[in-house]
Coordinates of C-alpha atoms and ligand atoms in Angstrom, one line a residue:
X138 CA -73.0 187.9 265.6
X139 CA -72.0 185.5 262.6
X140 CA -68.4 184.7 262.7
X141 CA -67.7 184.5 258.6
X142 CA -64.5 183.4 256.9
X143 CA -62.1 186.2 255.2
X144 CA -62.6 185.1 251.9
X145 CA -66.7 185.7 252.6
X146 CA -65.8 189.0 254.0
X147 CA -63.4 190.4 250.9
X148 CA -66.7 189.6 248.9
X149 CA -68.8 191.4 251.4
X150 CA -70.6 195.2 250.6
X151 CA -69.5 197.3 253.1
X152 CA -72.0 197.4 256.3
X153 CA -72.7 198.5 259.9
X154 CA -74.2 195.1 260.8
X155 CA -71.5 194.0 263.4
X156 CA -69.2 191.1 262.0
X157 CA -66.6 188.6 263.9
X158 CA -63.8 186.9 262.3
X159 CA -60.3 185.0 263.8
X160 CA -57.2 184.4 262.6
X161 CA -53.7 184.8 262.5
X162 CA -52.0 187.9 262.7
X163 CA -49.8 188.3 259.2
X164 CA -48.7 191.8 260.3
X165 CA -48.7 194.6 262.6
X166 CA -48.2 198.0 261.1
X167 CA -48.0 201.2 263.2
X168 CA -49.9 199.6 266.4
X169 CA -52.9 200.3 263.5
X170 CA -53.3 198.0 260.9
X171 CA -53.5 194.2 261.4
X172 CA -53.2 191.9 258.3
X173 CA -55.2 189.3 259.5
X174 CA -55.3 185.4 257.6
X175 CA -57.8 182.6 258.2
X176 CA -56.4 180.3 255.3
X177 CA -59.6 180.4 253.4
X178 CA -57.7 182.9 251.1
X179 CA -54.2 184.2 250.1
X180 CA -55.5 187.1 250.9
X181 CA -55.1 188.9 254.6
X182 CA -57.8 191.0 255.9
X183 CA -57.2 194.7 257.0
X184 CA -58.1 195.2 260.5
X185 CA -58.1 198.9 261.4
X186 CA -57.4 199.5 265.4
X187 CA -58.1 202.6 267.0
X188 CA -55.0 202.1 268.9
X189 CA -55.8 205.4 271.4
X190 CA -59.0 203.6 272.4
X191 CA -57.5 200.0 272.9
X192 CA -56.4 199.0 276.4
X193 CA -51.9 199.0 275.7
X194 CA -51.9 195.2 277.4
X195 CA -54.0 193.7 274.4
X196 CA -52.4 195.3 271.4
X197 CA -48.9 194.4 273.2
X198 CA -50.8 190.5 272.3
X199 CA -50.9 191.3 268.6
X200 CA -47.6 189.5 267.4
X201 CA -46.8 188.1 264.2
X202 CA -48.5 184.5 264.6
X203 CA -51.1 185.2 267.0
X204 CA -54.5 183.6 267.1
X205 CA -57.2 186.5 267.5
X206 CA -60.5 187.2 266.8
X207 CA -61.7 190.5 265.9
X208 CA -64.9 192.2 266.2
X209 CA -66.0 195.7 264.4
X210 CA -67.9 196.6 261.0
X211 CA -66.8 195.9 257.6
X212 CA -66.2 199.7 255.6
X213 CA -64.3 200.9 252.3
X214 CA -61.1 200.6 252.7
X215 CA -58.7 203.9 252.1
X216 CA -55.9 202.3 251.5
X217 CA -54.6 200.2 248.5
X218 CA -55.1 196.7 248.2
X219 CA -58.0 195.6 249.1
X220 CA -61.7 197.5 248.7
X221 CA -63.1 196.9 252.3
X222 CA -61.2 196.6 255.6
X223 CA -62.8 196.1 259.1
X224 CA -62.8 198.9 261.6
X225 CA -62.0 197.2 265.1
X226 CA -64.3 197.5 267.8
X227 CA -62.6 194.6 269.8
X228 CA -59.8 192.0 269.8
X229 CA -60.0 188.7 271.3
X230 CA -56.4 187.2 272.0
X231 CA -56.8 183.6 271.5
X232 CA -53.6 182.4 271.4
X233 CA -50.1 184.4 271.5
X234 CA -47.3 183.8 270.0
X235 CA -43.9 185.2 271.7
X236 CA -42.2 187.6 269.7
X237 CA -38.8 186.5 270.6
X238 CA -39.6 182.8 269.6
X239 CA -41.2 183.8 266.2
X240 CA -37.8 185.3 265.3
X241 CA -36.4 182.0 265.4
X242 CA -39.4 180.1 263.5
X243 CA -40.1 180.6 259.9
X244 CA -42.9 182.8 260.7
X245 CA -40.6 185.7 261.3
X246 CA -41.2 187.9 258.5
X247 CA -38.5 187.4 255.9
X248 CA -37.6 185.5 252.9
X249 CA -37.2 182.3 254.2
X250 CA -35.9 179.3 251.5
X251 CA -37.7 176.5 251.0
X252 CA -35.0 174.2 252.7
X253 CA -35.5 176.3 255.7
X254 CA -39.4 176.0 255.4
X255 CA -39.4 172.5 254.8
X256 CA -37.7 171.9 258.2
X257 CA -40.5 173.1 259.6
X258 CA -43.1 171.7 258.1
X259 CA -45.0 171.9 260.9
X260 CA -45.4 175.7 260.7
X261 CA -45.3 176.7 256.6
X262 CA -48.9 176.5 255.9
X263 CA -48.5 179.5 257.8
X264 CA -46.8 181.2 254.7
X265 CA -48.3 182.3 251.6
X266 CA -46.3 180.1 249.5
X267 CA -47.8 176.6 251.5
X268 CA -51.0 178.1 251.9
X269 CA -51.4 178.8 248.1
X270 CA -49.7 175.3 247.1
X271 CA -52.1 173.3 249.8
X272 CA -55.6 174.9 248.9
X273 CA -54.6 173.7 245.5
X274 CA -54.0 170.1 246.6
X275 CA -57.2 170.4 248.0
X276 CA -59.1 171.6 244.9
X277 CA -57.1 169.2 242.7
X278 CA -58.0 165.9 244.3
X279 CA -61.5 167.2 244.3
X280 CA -61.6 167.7 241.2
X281 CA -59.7 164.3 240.4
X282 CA -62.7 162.9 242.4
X283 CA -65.7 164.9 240.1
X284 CA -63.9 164.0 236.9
X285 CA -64.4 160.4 237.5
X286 CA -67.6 160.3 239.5
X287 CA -69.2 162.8 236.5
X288 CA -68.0 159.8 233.8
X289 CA -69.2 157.0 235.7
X290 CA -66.4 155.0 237.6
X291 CA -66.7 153.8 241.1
X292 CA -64.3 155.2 243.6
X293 CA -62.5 151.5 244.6
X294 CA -60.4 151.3 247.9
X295 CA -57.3 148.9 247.5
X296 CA -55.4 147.7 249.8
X297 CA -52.7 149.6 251.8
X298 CA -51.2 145.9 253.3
X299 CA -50.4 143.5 250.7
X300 CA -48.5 140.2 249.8
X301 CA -48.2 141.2 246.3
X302 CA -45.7 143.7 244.4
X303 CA -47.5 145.1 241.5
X304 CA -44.6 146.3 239.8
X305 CA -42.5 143.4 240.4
X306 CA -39.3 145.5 241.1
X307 CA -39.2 144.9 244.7
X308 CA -39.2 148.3 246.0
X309 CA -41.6 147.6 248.8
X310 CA -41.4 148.7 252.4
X311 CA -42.1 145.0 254.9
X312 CA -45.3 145.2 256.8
X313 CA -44.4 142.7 260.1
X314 CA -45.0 142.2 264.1
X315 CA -42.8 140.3 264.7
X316 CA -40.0 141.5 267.1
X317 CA -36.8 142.6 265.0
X318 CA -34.3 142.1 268.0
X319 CA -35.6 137.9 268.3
X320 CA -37.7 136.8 265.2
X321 CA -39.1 133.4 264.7
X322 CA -36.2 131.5 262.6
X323 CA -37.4 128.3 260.3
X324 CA -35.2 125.3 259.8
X325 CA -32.7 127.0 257.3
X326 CA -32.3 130.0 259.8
X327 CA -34.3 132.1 258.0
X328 CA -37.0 134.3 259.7
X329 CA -40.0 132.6 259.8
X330 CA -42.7 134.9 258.3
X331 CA -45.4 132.3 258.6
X332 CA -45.5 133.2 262.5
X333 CA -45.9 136.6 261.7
X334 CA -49.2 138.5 261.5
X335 CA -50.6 138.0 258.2
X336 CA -48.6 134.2 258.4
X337 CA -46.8 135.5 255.5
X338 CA -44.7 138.1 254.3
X339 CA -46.2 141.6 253.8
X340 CA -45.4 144.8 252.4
X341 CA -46.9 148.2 251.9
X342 CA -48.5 148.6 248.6
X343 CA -46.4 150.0 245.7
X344 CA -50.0 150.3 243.2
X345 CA -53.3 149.3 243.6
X346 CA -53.3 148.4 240.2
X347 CA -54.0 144.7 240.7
X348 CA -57.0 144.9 242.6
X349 CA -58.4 147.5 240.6
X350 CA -58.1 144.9 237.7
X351 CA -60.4 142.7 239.7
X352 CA -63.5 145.1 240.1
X353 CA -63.0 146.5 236.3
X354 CA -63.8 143.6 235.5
X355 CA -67.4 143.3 237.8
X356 CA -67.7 147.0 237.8
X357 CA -66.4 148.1 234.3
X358 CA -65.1 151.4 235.1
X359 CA -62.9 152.0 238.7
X360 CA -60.3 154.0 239.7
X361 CA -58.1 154.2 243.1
X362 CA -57.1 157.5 244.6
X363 CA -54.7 156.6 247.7
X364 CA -51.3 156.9 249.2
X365 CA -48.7 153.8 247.9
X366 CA -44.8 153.4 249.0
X367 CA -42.0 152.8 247.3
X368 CA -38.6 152.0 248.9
X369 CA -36.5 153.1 245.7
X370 CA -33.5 155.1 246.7
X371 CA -34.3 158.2 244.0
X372 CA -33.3 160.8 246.1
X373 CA -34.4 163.4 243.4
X374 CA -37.0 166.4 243.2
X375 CA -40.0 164.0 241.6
X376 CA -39.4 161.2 244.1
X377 CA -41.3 160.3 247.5
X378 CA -41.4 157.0 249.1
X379 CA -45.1 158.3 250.1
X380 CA -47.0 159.3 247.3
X381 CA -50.7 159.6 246.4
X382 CA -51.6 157.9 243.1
X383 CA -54.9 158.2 241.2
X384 CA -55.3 154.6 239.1
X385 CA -58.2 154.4 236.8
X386 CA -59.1 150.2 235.1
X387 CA -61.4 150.3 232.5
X388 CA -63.1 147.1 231.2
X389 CA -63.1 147.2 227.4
X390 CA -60.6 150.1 226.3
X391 CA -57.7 149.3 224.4
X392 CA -54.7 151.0 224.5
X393 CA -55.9 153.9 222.6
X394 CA -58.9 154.6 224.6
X395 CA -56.4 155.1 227.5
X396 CA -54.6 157.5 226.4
X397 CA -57.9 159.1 224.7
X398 CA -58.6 159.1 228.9
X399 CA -55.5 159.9 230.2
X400 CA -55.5 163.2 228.0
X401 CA -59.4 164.3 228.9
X402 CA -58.6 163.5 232.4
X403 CA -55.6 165.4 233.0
X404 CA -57.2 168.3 231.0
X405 CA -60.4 168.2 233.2
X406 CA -58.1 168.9 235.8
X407 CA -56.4 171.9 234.9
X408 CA -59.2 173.5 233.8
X409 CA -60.7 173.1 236.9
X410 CA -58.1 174.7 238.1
X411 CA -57.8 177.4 235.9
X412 CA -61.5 178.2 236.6
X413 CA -61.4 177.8 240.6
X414 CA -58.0 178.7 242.2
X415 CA -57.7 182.1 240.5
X416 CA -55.6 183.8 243.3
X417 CA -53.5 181.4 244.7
X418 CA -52.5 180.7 240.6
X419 CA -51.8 184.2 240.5
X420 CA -49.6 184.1 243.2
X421 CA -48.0 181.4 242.3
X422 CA -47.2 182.8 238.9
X423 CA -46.0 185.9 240.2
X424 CA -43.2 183.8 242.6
X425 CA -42.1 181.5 239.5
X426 CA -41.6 185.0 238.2
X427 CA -39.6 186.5 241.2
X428 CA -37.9 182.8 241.3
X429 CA -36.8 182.7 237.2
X430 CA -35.6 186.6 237.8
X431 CA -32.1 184.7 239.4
X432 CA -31.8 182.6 236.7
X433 CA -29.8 182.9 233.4
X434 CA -32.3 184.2 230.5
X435 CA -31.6 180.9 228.9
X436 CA -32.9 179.4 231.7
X437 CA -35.8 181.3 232.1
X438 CA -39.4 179.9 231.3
X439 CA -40.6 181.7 228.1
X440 CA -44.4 180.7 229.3
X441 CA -45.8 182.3 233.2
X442 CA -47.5 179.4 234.8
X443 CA -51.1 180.1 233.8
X444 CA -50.3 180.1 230.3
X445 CA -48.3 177.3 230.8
X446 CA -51.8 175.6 231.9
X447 CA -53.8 176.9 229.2
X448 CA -51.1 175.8 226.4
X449 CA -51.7 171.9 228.0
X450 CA -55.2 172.6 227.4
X451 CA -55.5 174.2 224.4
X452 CA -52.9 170.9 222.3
X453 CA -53.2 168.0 221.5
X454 CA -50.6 165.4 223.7
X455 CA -48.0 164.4 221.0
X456 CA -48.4 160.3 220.6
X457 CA -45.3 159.1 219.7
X458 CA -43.9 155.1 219.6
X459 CA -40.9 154.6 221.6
X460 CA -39.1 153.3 218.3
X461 CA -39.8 156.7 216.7
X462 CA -38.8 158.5 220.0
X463 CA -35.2 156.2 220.2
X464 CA -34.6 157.2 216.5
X465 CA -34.9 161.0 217.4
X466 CA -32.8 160.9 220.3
X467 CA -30.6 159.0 219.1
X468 CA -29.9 161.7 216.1
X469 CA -30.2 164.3 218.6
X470 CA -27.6 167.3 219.2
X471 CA -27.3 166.1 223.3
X472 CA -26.5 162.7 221.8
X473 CA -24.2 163.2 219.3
X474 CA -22.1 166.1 221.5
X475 CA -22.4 163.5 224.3
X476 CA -24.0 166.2 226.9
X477 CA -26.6 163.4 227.9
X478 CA -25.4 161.3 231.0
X479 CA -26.8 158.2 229.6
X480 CA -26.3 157.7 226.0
X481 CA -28.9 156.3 223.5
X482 CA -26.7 154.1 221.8
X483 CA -29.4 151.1 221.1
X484 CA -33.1 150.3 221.1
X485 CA -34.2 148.8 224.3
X486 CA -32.7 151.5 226.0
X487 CA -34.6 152.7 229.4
X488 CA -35.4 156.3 229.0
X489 CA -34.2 158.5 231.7
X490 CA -35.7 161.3 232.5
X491 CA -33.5 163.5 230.5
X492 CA -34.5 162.0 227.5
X493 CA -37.9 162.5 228.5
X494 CA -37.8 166.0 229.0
X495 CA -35.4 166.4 226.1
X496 CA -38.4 164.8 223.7
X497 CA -41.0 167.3 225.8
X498 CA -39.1 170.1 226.6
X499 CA -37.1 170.4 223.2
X500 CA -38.4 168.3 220.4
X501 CA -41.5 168.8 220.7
X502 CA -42.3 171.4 223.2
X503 CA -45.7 169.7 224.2
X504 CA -47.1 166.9 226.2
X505 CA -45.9 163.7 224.7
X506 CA -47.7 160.1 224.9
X507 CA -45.2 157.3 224.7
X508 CA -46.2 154.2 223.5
X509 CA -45.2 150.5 222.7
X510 CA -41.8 150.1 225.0
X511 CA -39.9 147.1 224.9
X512 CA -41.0 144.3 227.3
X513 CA -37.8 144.0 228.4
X514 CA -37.6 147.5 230.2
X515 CA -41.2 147.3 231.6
X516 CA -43.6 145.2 234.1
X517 CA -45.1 141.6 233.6
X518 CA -49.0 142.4 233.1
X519 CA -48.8 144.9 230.1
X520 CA -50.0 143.3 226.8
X521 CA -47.5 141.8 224.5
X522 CA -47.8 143.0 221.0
X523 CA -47.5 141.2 217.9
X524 CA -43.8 141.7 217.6
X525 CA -43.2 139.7 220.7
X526 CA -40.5 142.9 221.7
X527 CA -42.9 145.1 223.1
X528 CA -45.6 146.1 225.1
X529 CA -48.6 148.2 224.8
X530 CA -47.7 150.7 227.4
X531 CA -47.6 154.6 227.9
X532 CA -46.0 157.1 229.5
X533 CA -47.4 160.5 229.8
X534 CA -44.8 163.2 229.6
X535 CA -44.8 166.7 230.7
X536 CA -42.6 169.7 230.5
X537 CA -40.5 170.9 233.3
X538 CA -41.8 167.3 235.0
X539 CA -40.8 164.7 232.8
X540 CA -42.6 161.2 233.4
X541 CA -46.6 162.0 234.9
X542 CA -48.6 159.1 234.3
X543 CA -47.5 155.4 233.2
X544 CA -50.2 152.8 232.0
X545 CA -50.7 150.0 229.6
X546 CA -53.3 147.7 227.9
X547 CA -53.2 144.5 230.2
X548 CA -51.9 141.1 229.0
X549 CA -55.4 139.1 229.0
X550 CA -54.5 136.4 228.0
X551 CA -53.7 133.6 230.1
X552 CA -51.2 131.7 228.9
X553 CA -49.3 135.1 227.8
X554 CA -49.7 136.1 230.8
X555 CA -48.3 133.1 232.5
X556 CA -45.8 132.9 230.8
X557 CA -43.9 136.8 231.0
X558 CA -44.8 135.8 234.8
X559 CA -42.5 132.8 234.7
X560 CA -39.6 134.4 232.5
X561 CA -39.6 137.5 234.7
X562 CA -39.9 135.6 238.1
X563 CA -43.1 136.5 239.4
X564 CA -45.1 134.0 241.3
X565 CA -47.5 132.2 240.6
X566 CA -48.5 131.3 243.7
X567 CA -48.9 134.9 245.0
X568 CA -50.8 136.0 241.9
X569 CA -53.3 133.2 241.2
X570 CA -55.8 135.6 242.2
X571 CA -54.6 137.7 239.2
X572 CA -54.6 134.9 236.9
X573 CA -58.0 133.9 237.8
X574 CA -58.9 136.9 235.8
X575 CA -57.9 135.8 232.9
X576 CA -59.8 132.2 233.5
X577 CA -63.2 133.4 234.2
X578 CA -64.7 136.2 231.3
X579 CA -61.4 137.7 230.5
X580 CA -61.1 140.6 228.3
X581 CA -59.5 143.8 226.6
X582 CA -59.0 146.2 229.6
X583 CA -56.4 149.1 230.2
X584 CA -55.5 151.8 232.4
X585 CA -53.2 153.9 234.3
X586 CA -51.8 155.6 237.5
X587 CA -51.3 159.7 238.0
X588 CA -48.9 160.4 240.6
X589 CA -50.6 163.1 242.4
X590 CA -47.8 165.5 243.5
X591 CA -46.5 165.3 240.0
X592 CA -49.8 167.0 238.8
X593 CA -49.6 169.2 242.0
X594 CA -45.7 170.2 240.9
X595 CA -47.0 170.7 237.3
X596 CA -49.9 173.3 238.4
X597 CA -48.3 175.2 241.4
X598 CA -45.3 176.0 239.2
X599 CA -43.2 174.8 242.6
X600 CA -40.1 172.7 241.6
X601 CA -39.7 170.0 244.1
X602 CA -41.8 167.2 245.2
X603 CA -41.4 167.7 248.7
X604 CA -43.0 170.9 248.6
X605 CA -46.2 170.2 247.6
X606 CA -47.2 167.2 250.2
X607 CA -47.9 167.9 253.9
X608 CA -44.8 166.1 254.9
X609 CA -42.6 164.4 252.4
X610 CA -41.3 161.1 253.2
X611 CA -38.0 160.6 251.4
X612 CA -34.8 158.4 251.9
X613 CA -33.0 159.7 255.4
X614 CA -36.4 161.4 256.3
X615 CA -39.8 161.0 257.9
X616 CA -40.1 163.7 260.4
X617 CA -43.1 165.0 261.5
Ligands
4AD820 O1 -45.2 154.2 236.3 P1 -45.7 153.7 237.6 O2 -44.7 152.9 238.5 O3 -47.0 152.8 237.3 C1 -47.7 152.0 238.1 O4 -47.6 152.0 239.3 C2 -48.8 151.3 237.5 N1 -49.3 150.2 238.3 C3 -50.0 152.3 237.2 C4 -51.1 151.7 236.5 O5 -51.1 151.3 235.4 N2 -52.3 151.6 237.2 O6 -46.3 154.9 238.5 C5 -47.3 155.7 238.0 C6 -47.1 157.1 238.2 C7 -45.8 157.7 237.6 O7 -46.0 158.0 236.3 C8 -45.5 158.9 238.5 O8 -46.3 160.0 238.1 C9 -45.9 158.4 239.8 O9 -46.8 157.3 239.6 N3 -44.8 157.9 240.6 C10 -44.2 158.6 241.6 N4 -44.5 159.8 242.1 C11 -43.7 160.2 243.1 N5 -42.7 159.5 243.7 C12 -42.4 158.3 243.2 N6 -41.5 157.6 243.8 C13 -43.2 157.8 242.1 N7 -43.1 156.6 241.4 C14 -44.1 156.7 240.5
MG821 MG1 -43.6 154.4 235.2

């Protein structure tokens, strides 16, 4: 007997050849019908028990959360739901699961909130909700993966240890041995990082972006897909101090070519899930649905989630310069009536994301591209523009999400370059490497970095970052 996977099976014709299939029990209806789920699909199978032929012991094993196999013959189903259910010739108990325990889990069948889920993150895969939201993951960073590998860019691995902070804002987490409680003090009393592992300070690496510079510029076309860490205290719902980041470098594209790839990329990706992840969208959809139903009208999402996707899809992302974008806000209603928290009073302002999804949200009501920010507000390596005040960097910004990717054309030249290092502070020393760059064939070349789970937020419809990673690591918490 071929043991198949549900989803196979709710495919299947109906058939008297003899099937197999485990899982774990959803539901247990009138000691007769088992809702069976294997994770390959939202969807449970119906298992049909002949419960005066079944020994009492064994069906007293079917509990919510069980691990069984069933064996029996696929045949039409009866009932409503589903078109074929399997008529149980055996059951297998492969693992229990105490009834009185499950109460107290979040496998208990209720509505449980997501707080309540998340403290057990060990267990909500188990739900529908996590199972939908981490089959998407799944299909999304494959698809992340084909986009990229279909245009011709080599998947590069950078560095999770480095001695470098890419974004020179210091947000990094210290890699070290060396023995917190009695560290290795130099002359001034300082700890002494030159006896440490490395023989220098470390840290885990806050964008890959650096070293993806280097083989754009051997390879032409790279991109990174890994975890980076950020110690920043954002303790809000698009914040992790773990979070996956996809980072294309392309050797020759300007500043318009990125966003030209930022926009086909991102697009590529939706579609692909639009086309692959049919049920798990649709339930989605239909919880955003049950979700908005507590909220105010005015509150309520005029678009469901897959139309949401499509309308991405089917416009063009709004490019927009970050002058013209200060000038709007600045006029703007929230402005004026002072309802923003931060005020645009001047250019040079940072945006926050208010303003951000103020522009996407309300102004526009469509991805918007950001471009040429003041240096002041952003990192050392994007390109200075002829105005000497800003930069040639973007921002890609969504609704509901505010900020999803952020990317620049890169200052090639050297002496440039050298000298935003200086003013800003950045060494020289560390980065040499970096600046060899621009001594040896430098050129035009640009590019970007997705945060993952924002794209993950975006598609699942879910609302908070930490609901759509395995297990979220955010200030005051790394369990699991
Ligand atoms: O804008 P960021 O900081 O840009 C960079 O790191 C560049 N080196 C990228 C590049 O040009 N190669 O981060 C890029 C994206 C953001 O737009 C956001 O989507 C995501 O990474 N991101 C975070 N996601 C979750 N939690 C955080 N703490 C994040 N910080 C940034
Ligand atoms: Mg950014």
């Amino acid at each position: 007997m071929q043991p198949k996977e549900i989803i196979e099976l709710l495919r299947s014709e109906p058939s008297l050849h003899p099937v197999s299939i485990s899982g774990w029990v959803r539901s247990f209806r009138s000691n007769r019908f088992i809702a069976l789920n294997d994770g390959s699909t939202i969807k449970n199978l119906q298992c049909v028990v002949d419960f005066e032929n079944f020994e009492e012991d064994i069906l007293a094993k079917v509990t919510v959360g069980a691990a069984i196999q069933v064996e029996g013959h696929l045949v039409e189903s009866q009932g409503q739901g589903q078109t074929v259910e399997i008529q149980v010739s055996k059951i297998t108990i492969l693992g229990e699961a105490d009834p009185e325990e499950v109460k107290l889990t979040i496998l208990s069948p209720k509505r449980h909130t997501l707080e309540k889920l998340r403290e057990q993150a060990h267990l909500r895969v188990r739900t529908n909700t996590f199972g939908a939201v981490m089959r998407l993951r799944s299909k999304l960073a494959f698809a992340v993966h084909e986009y990229f590998q279909k245009n011709g860019f080599n998947y590069m691995h950078t560095p999770i240890i480095t001695g470098s902070d890419a974004e020179g804002a210091g947000e990094m987490f210290r890699v070290s041995g060396l023995d917190p409680k009695n560290p290795p003090l130099d002359e001034n009393g300082a700890i002494n990082y030159k006896e440490d592992f490395f023989g220098k300070e470390t840290n885990l690496t806050v964008s890959g972006q650096l070293e993806a510079e280097t083989y754009a510029m051997g390879l032409g076309k790279v991109y990174t897909f890994g975890p980076t860490f950020r110690a920043e205290n954002s303790n809000t719902s698009r914040h992790l101090a773990e979070f996956w980041m996809i980072e294309p470098e392309v050797a020759f594209n300007d500043l318009n070519d990125n966003m030209d790839l930022a926009e086909d990329f991102i697009k590529y990706v939706l579609q692909y899930a639009l086309d692959n992840c049919q049920d798990d969208l649709e339930f989605l959809e239909n919880r955003l649905l049950q979700e908005e139903k507590s909220k105010p009208q005015s509150e309520r999402s005029e678009m469901n989630l897959r139309d949401k996707l499509s309308f991405v899809l089917d416009n063009n992302f709004k490019r927009v310069s970050y002058t013209e974008a200060i000038d709007i806000l600045k006029n703007s209603k929230p402005n004026k009536k002072k309802k923003f928290k931060y005020l645009i009073e001047e250019w040079g302002a940072d945006l926050q994301s208010e303003h951000e999804r103020f522009l996407v949200e309300k102004h526009f009501k469509c991805p918007v591209i950001l471009f040429d920010y003041p240096a002041k507000i952003k990192a050392f390596y994007m390109r200075l523009n002829e105005d000497e005040k800003t930069v040639r960097a973007m921002d890609v910004l969504f609704p509901g999400i505010g900020e999803i990717v952020g990317g620049s054309q890169r200052e090639e030249r050297y002496d440039v370059l050298k000298s935003k290092m200086k003013a800003m502070d950045i060494s020289e020393e560390e980065l040499s490497w970096y600046l060899d760059l621009r001594k040896f064939g430098t050129c035009v070349h640009s590019g970007f970095g997705l945060g993952f789970e924002r794209l993950v937020l975006f598609v699942t419809g879910m609302g908070n970052i930490r609901d759509v990673i395995p297990y979220p690591r955010t200030p005051g918490n790394a369990d699991f």
